[in-house]
Short mmCIF file of C-alpha atoms in Angstrom, two decimals:
data_model
loop_
_atom_site.label_atom_id
_atom_site.label_comp_id
_atom_site.label_asym_id
_atom_site.label_seq_id
_atom_site.Cartn_x
_atom_site.Cartn_y
_atom_site.Cartn_z
CA MET A 1 49.11 33.36 17.31
CA PRO A 2 46.28 33.73 15.13
CA LYS A 3 45.61 37.34 14.60
CA LEU A 4 42.61 37.95 16.92
CA TRP A 5 43.46 42.08 17.85
CA ASN A 6 40.66 42.96 16.17
CA GLU A 7 38.01 40.38 17.41
CA THR A 8 35.57 41.35 20.91
CA ILE A 9 37.32 40.31 24.01
CA ASP A 10 34.72 37.40 23.89
CA ALA A 11 35.08 36.39 19.99
CA HIS A 12 38.92 36.36 21.01
CA ARG A 13 38.62 34.30 24.21
CA ALA A 14 36.08 31.90 22.18
CA ALA A 15 38.94 31.56 19.46
CA VAL A 16 41.72 31.17 21.96
CA ARG A 17 39.61 28.63 23.67
CA GLU A 18 38.87 26.71 20.12
CA ALA A 19 43.05 26.81 19.05
CA ILE A 20 43.51 25.07 22.92
CA LEU A 21 41.36 22.17 21.71
CA ASP A 22 42.85 22.07 18.49
CA THR A 23 45.98 21.95 19.76
CA THR A 24 44.51 19.68 22.02
CA ALA A 25 42.71 17.37 19.12
CA LYS A 26 46.30 17.29 17.52
CA LEU A 27 48.14 15.76 20.08
CA VAL A 28 45.65 13.11 21.83
CA ALA A 29 45.59 11.98 17.84
CA GLN A 30 49.76 11.64 18.11
CA GLY A 31 50.18 10.10 21.24
CA GLY A 32 47.07 9.33 22.48
CA LEU A 33 45.08 10.64 25.65
CA ARG A 34 47.70 9.91 28.67
CA SER A 35 50.63 11.80 26.88
CA VAL A 36 48.99 15.03 26.81
CA THR A 37 50.68 17.68 29.13
CA MET A 38 49.15 21.73 30.00
CA SER A 39 53.58 22.68 28.76
CA GLN A 40 52.89 20.82 25.25
CA ILE A 41 49.39 22.02 24.78
CA ALA A 42 50.60 26.10 25.98
CA GLU A 43 53.87 25.53 23.69
CA GLN A 44 52.16 24.67 20.60
CA THR A 45 48.97 26.64 21.11
CA GLY A 46 51.82 29.04 21.16
CA ILE A 47 49.80 30.77 24.48
CA GLY A 48 51.39 31.21 28.20
CA ARG A 49 51.13 28.51 30.67
CA ALA A 50 49.37 30.83 32.53
CA THR A 51 47.34 31.75 30.05
CA LEU A 52 46.22 28.13 29.40
CA TYR A 53 45.35 28.07 33.46
CA LYS A 54 43.03 30.73 33.05
CA TYR A 55 40.87 28.60 30.69
CA PHE A 56 41.76 25.53 31.84
CA ALA A 57 41.89 24.06 36.13
CA ASP A 58 44.00 21.33 34.42
CA ILE A 59 44.72 18.51 31.93
CA GLU A 60 41.50 16.47 32.78
CA ALA A 61 38.81 20.14 31.79
CA VAL A 62 41.41 20.29 28.73
CA LEU A 63 40.37 16.67 27.50
CA ARG A 64 36.53 16.84 28.63
CA ALA A 65 36.33 20.09 27.36
CA TRP A 66 38.13 18.60 23.65
CA HIS A 67 36.20 15.86 24.29
CA GLU A 68 32.13 17.57 24.67
CA ARG A 69 33.04 19.17 21.08
CA GLN A 70 34.15 16.12 19.36
CA VAL A 71 31.15 14.31 20.40
CA ALA A 72 29.10 17.39 19.05
CA ALA A 73 31.21 17.33 15.69
CA HIS A 74 30.38 13.81 15.80
CA LEU A 75 26.21 14.16 16.00
CA GLN A 76 26.26 17.37 13.33
CA GLN A 77 28.03 14.89 11.23
CA LEU A 78 24.68 12.18 11.53
CA ALA A 79 22.53 14.40 12.01
CA GLY A 80 23.84 15.54 8.08
CA ILE A 81 23.55 12.35 6.81
CA ARG A 82 19.71 11.99 8.28
CA ASP A 83 18.67 14.90 7.04
CA GLN A 84 20.48 13.82 2.97
CA ASP A 85 18.45 12.95 0.25
CA GLY A 86 18.10 9.36 -0.43
CA THR A 87 15.83 6.51 0.76
CA ALA A 88 15.09 5.70 4.52
CA MET A 89 17.73 2.19 4.48
CA GLU A 90 20.05 4.26 1.76
CA ARG A 91 20.43 7.14 4.79
CA LEU A 92 20.38 4.71 7.46
CA ARG A 93 23.84 2.53 6.49
CA ALA A 94 25.12 5.89 5.70
CA ALA A 95 24.51 6.65 9.46
CA LEU A 96 25.84 3.05 10.40
CA GLU A 97 28.87 3.36 8.45
CA ALA A 98 29.67 7.00 9.86
CA TYR A 99 29.09 5.57 13.47
CA ALA A 100 31.28 2.79 12.92
CA GLY A 101 33.99 4.57 11.39
CA ILE A 102 33.89 7.40 14.98
CA ALA A 103 33.95 4.12 16.65
CA ARG A 104 37.01 2.97 15.42
CA GLN A 105 38.49 6.05 16.60
CA ARG A 106 37.39 5.63 19.94
CA HIS A 107 40.22 5.26 22.63
CA GLY A 108 41.08 2.82 25.12
CA GLY A 109 41.94 2.71 29.05
CA GLU A 110 40.79 4.09 32.15
CA LEU A 111 41.16 7.54 30.73
CA ALA A 112 38.63 7.43 28.16
CA ALA A 113 36.62 5.07 29.95
CA LEU A 114 35.80 8.71 32.15
CA LEU A 115 35.26 10.68 29.78
CA HIS A 116 32.62 7.98 28.24
CA GLN A 117 31.21 8.36 31.78
CA GLY A 118 29.75 12.02 30.87
CA GLU A 119 26.84 13.93 30.47
CA HIS A 120 27.51 15.44 27.04
CA VAL A 121 28.32 11.05 26.40
CA THR A 122 24.84 10.09 27.83
CA HIS A 123 22.91 12.80 26.15
CA ALA A 124 24.70 12.26 22.54
CA GLU A 125 24.13 8.87 22.68
CA ARG A 126 20.17 9.48 23.62
CA HIS A 127 20.04 11.88 20.96
CA LEU A 128 21.67 9.25 18.71
CA HIS A 129 19.30 6.96 19.82
CA GLY A 130 16.18 8.73 18.98
CA MET A 131 18.10 9.40 15.69
CA LEU A 132 18.34 5.58 14.69
CA GLN A 133 15.05 4.79 16.16
CA HIS A 134 13.53 7.68 13.57
CA LEU A 135 15.39 6.76 10.47
CA LEU A 136 14.70 2.78 11.53
CA ALA A 137 11.08 3.33 12.08
CA GLU A 138 11.16 4.58 8.28
CA ALA A 139 12.65 1.79 6.67
CA VAL A 140 10.34 -0.60 8.53
CA GLU A 141 7.40 1.04 6.97
CA ALA A 142 9.60 0.87 3.50
CA GLY A 143 9.98 -3.09 3.29
CA ASP A 144 13.49 -2.15 4.16
CA VAL A 145 13.52 -3.39 8.07
CA ARG A 146 12.37 -6.29 10.19
CA SER A 147 8.63 -4.94 11.78
CA ASP A 148 8.48 -7.82 14.32
CA VAL A 149 11.41 -6.15 16.41
CA PRO A 150 10.30 -2.18 18.04
CA PRO A 151 12.59 -0.04 15.79
CA ALA A 152 14.17 1.35 19.43
CA GLU A 153 15.78 -1.78 20.27
CA LEU A 154 17.40 -2.40 16.79
CA ALA A 155 18.55 0.91 17.75
CA GLN A 156 20.34 -0.56 20.23
CA TYR A 157 21.49 -3.29 18.44
CA CYS A 158 22.79 -1.02 15.82
CA LEU A 159 25.00 1.29 18.48
CA HIS A 160 26.33 -1.70 20.55
CA ALA A 161 27.27 -4.06 17.44
CA LEU A 162 28.63 -1.36 15.51
CA THR A 163 31.05 -0.70 18.67
CA ALA A 164 33.09 -3.67 17.56
CA ALA A 165 34.46 -1.47 15.60
CA THR A 166 37.25 -0.37 18.29
CA ALA A 167 38.75 -3.55 18.31
CA LEU A 168 38.92 -3.66 14.23
CA THR A 169 42.07 -2.67 12.53
CA SER A 170 41.05 -2.11 8.78
CA GLN A 171 38.90 -0.15 7.42
CA ALA A 172 37.14 -3.62 4.74
CA ALA A 173 36.90 -5.06 8.42
CA VAL A 174 34.76 -2.18 9.80
CA THR A 175 32.60 -2.47 6.49
CA ARG A 176 32.23 -6.36 6.81
CA LEU A 177 31.17 -5.29 10.37
CA VAL A 178 28.42 -3.23 9.39
CA ALA A 179 27.34 -5.83 6.45
CA VAL A 180 26.97 -8.04 9.93
CA THR A 181 25.21 -5.66 11.24
CA LEU A 182 22.23 -4.62 8.48
CA ASP A 183 22.07 -8.24 7.67
CA GLY A 184 20.29 -8.56 11.44
CA LEU A 185 17.46 -6.17 10.35
CA ARG A 186 16.72 -8.08 7.23
CA PRO A 187 12.87 -8.68 7.34
CA VAL A 188 11.81 -11.81 8.15
CA PRO A 189 11.13 -14.08 5.42
CA MET B 1 28.51 -17.69 61.95
CA PRO B 2 29.47 -20.09 59.67
CA LYS B 3 30.79 -23.64 61.61
CA LEU B 4 34.35 -23.31 60.74
CA TRP B 5 36.24 -24.36 63.31
CA ASN B 6 36.84 -28.06 62.81
CA GLU B 7 38.23 -26.73 59.09
CA THR B 8 42.17 -25.66 59.07
CA ILE B 9 43.93 -22.22 58.82
CA ASP B 10 43.36 -21.94 55.88
CA ALA B 11 40.47 -23.24 54.48
CA HIS B 12 38.96 -21.11 57.25
CA ARG B 13 40.21 -18.53 55.71
CA ALA B 14 39.06 -19.27 52.28
CA ALA B 15 35.60 -19.79 53.64
CA VAL B 16 35.51 -16.16 55.38
CA ARG B 17 36.78 -14.80 52.12
CA GLU B 18 33.72 -16.50 50.33
CA ALA B 19 30.86 -15.22 53.30
CA ILE B 20 32.46 -11.98 52.81
CA LEU B 21 32.04 -12.09 48.61
CA ASP B 22 28.74 -14.01 49.21
CA THR B 23 27.41 -10.69 51.71
CA THR B 24 28.87 -8.60 49.13
CA ALA B 25 26.87 -10.24 46.28
CA LYS B 26 23.73 -9.78 48.21
CA LEU B 27 23.97 -6.52 49.00
CA VAL B 28 25.37 -4.75 45.93
CA ALA B 29 22.25 -7.11 44.08
CA GLN B 30 19.71 -4.99 46.52
CA GLY B 31 21.05 -1.62 46.51
CA GLY B 32 23.98 -0.92 43.41
CA LEU B 33 27.34 -0.91 43.47
CA ARG B 34 27.38 2.66 45.43
CA SER B 35 25.36 2.09 48.22
CA VAL B 36 27.78 -0.96 49.61
CA THR B 37 29.40 -0.01 52.85
CA MET B 38 32.65 -2.60 55.19
CA SER B 39 30.31 -1.75 57.72
CA GLN B 40 27.16 -3.13 56.29
CA ILE B 41 29.31 -5.89 54.88
CA ALA B 42 31.08 -6.94 58.49
CA GLU B 43 27.30 -7.06 60.12
CA GLN B 44 25.99 -9.46 57.20
CA THR B 45 28.60 -11.87 57.64
CA GLY B 46 28.63 -11.78 60.91
CA ILE B 47 32.24 -10.34 61.46
CA GLY B 48 33.82 -7.88 63.07
CA ARG B 49 35.19 -4.09 61.18
CA ALA B 50 38.88 -5.51 62.16
CA THR B 51 38.43 -9.13 60.67
CA LEU B 52 37.06 -7.67 57.84
CA TYR B 53 40.34 -5.30 56.81
CA LYS B 54 42.00 -8.14 57.46
CA TYR B 55 41.03 -9.86 54.43
CA PHE B 56 39.94 -6.33 52.27
CA ALA B 57 41.84 -2.87 52.63
CA ASP B 58 38.64 -0.97 51.29
CA ILE B 59 35.80 -1.26 49.98
CA GLU B 60 37.16 -0.82 46.16
CA ALA B 61 39.44 -3.84 46.78
CA VAL B 62 36.67 -5.98 48.17
CA LEU B 63 34.37 -4.87 44.97
CA ARG B 64 37.09 -5.73 42.89
CA ALA B 65 37.77 -9.38 44.46
CA TRP B 66 33.26 -9.36 44.27
CA HIS B 67 33.83 -8.99 40.55
CA GLU B 68 36.48 -11.23 40.06
CA ARG B 69 34.92 -14.19 41.28
CA GLN B 70 31.48 -13.30 39.26
CA VAL B 71 33.23 -13.03 35.89
CA ALA B 72 34.98 -16.24 36.73
CA ALA B 73 31.76 -17.83 36.80
CA HIS B 74 30.40 -16.38 34.05
CA LEU B 75 33.27 -17.43 32.08
CA GLN B 76 32.90 -21.46 34.03
CA GLN B 77 29.17 -21.27 32.64
CA LEU B 78 29.61 -20.07 29.15
CA ALA B 79 32.32 -23.03 28.79
CA GLY B 80 29.93 -25.53 30.27
CA ILE B 81 27.43 -24.49 27.64
CA ARG B 82 30.00 -24.69 25.03
CA ASP B 83 30.61 -28.74 26.72
CA GLN B 84 27.27 -29.46 25.76
CA ASP B 85 26.09 -31.98 23.60
CA GLY B 86 24.03 -30.30 20.54
CA THR B 87 25.65 -28.93 16.92
CA ALA B 88 27.40 -26.01 17.11
CA MET B 89 24.73 -23.72 16.13
CA GLU B 90 22.82 -24.67 18.75
CA ARG B 91 25.43 -24.51 21.65
CA LEU B 92 26.01 -21.57 19.87
CA ARG B 93 22.91 -20.22 20.24
CA ALA B 94 22.63 -20.89 24.45
CA ALA B 95 26.13 -19.40 24.97
CA LEU B 96 24.74 -16.31 23.32
CA GLU B 97 21.54 -16.71 24.98
CA ALA B 98 23.64 -16.70 28.03
CA TYR B 99 26.06 -14.29 27.51
CA ALA B 100 22.80 -11.78 27.02
CA GLY B 101 21.87 -12.61 29.78
CA ILE B 102 24.75 -12.57 32.18
CA ALA B 103 24.94 -8.32 29.95
CA ARG B 104 21.72 -7.56 31.33
CA GLN B 105 23.14 -7.67 34.45
CA ARG B 106 25.96 -5.20 34.26
CA HIS B 107 25.51 -2.15 36.08
CA GLY B 108 26.27 1.28 35.17
CA GLY B 109 28.18 4.23 36.63
CA GLU B 110 31.58 5.27 36.70
CA LEU B 111 32.29 2.32 39.66
CA ALA B 112 31.12 -0.12 37.44
CA ALA B 113 33.23 1.45 33.97
CA LEU B 114 36.60 1.17 36.48
CA LEU B 115 35.99 -2.61 37.40
CA HIS B 116 35.42 -3.54 34.21
CA GLN B 117 39.20 -1.48 33.17
CA GLY B 118 40.35 -4.21 35.58
CA GLU B 119 43.01 -7.02 34.04
CA HIS B 120 40.62 -10.01 34.51
CA VAL B 121 37.93 -8.49 33.00
CA THR B 122 40.55 -7.92 29.84
CA HIS B 123 41.51 -11.51 30.28
CA ALA B 124 38.25 -12.87 30.76
CA GLU B 125 36.51 -11.11 27.53
CA ARG B 126 39.66 -12.51 25.71
CA HIS B 127 38.84 -16.20 26.73
CA LEU B 128 35.34 -15.20 25.72
CA HIS B 129 36.13 -14.17 22.15
CA GLY B 130 38.11 -17.39 21.82
CA MET B 131 35.54 -19.79 22.76
CA LEU B 132 33.17 -17.87 20.44
CA GLN B 133 35.14 -17.98 17.17
CA HIS B 134 35.95 -21.84 17.96
CA LEU B 135 32.08 -22.15 18.15
CA LEU B 136 31.70 -19.56 14.59
CA ALA B 137 34.29 -21.71 12.83
CA GLU B 138 32.59 -25.19 13.37
CA ALA B 139 29.59 -23.61 12.65
CA VAL B 140 30.96 -22.41 9.29
CA GLU B 141 32.20 -25.88 8.74
CA ALA B 142 28.73 -26.98 8.83
CA GLY B 143 26.84 -24.26 6.52
CA ASP B 144 25.13 -22.84 9.46
CA VAL B 145 27.31 -19.56 9.48
CA ARG B 146 28.09 -17.05 6.75
CA SER B 147 31.89 -17.92 5.85
CA ASP B 148 32.55 -14.27 4.05
CA VAL B 149 33.62 -12.43 7.69
CA PRO B 150 36.13 -14.20 9.81
CA PRO B 151 35.16 -16.25 12.49
CA ALA B 152 37.03 -13.75 15.29
CA GLU B 153 35.08 -11.17 13.33
CA LEU B 154 31.70 -12.20 14.10
CA ALA B 155 32.55 -13.26 17.51
CA GLN B 156 33.53 -9.28 18.53
CA TYR B 157 30.10 -8.62 16.65
CA CYS B 158 28.31 -11.21 18.54
CA LEU B 159 30.15 -9.70 21.79
CA HIS B 160 29.13 -5.85 21.60
CA ALA B 161 25.50 -6.76 19.81
CA LEU B 162 24.76 -8.74 22.85
CA THR B 163 25.39 -5.86 25.62
CA ALA B 164 22.51 -3.99 24.16
CA ALA B 165 21.02 -6.16 26.85
CA THR B 166 22.34 -3.90 29.37
CA ALA B 167 19.71 -1.09 28.23
CA LEU B 168 16.66 -3.79 28.05
CA THR B 169 14.37 -4.35 30.64
CA SER B 170 12.66 -7.07 29.40
CA GLN B 171 13.76 -11.03 29.20
CA ALA B 172 11.41 -11.21 25.84
CA ALA B 173 13.79 -7.90 24.66
CA VAL B 174 16.54 -9.73 25.09
CA THR B 175 14.96 -13.00 23.51
CA ARG B 176 14.93 -10.54 20.40
CA LEU B 177 18.68 -8.80 20.79
CA VAL B 178 19.64 -12.79 20.53
CA ALA B 179 17.16 -13.49 17.87
CA VAL B 180 18.40 -9.81 15.50
CA THR B 181 22.15 -10.90 16.36
CA LEU B 182 21.91 -14.47 15.47
CA ASP B 183 19.88 -13.24 12.05
CA GLY B 184 23.41 -11.26 11.05
CA LEU B 185 25.28 -14.19 10.93
CA ARG B 186 22.76 -15.87 8.46
CA PRO B 187 25.18 -17.20 5.09
CA VAL B 188 24.34 -14.88 3.04
CA PRO B 189 22.33 -16.01 -0.13
#
């Protein structure tokens, strides 16, 4: 049990919630989305089942919250890359590599598809699309990306092409996928 | 009512089933997946509700059957393109254009995501991936496609990149998407 006794009730609740989602993340990574149960989560978080049910009504609610936290963390990671030093093209390349890495972690199956139908994913995808569109427009201006296709469409192309990483089994293949995707962006001679 | 009385019972059943799926296709095109009801289908097919329920247990079963038929027709269309005359590159381009057009028709939402989780889609995607991989290998041999990335990975890239067509609203944008995707396949200078 984490040492939370000196915290306020709110901070305590937030910390327990985070601990539950940390356990969930670990269990999902170990056995996949379908494998996770409320009993496992309670036990490995070091709380009672009754306490867990005060935080989340069922396993779907836990997974949804975990997924929301995951998506938010990925967005933050990509925003960090966007705000790095370097040319637009360098930051674009780094962002696409990071996104391909994220896509590679994506789970398959019906449950994953349902989680991905959530509002938070739609919102995150819109946000991410805006981020890429902005980087692409900068790179077009620098002459590093083709100018015959609107940056908004190029951003859609990138996001979709890189989801092919989900099916890839090696990091080398992911690197090749990013290279091919970037080659599609080259200025037309 | 279609004139079916001279047919055998089996042919009659098959014809009624096709008529039900034709009506379903029309209704989906008009109002989207969620809008379709069993009553509408029965009425517009010209059969009683009781008859309809002898063919399909519920609306989900109808939509699944309609989707299976749709996917099979798309595969057949793409196989036809593969078997046309022309260089591998010409047939590849035609197949990718057709696939982008198909992807553009894809419906959004939870129900569409569930239909897409079906076995028949997994099977069709594997089939389609094989078809493209074959065309790509031919085009690599002809020197029209890059040889530094395995054709199996290039096929994944193409299929994913072109699903960006789902979000596009004009045919011109779809044409640009196909062009960008093809540019990613170019031999590296």
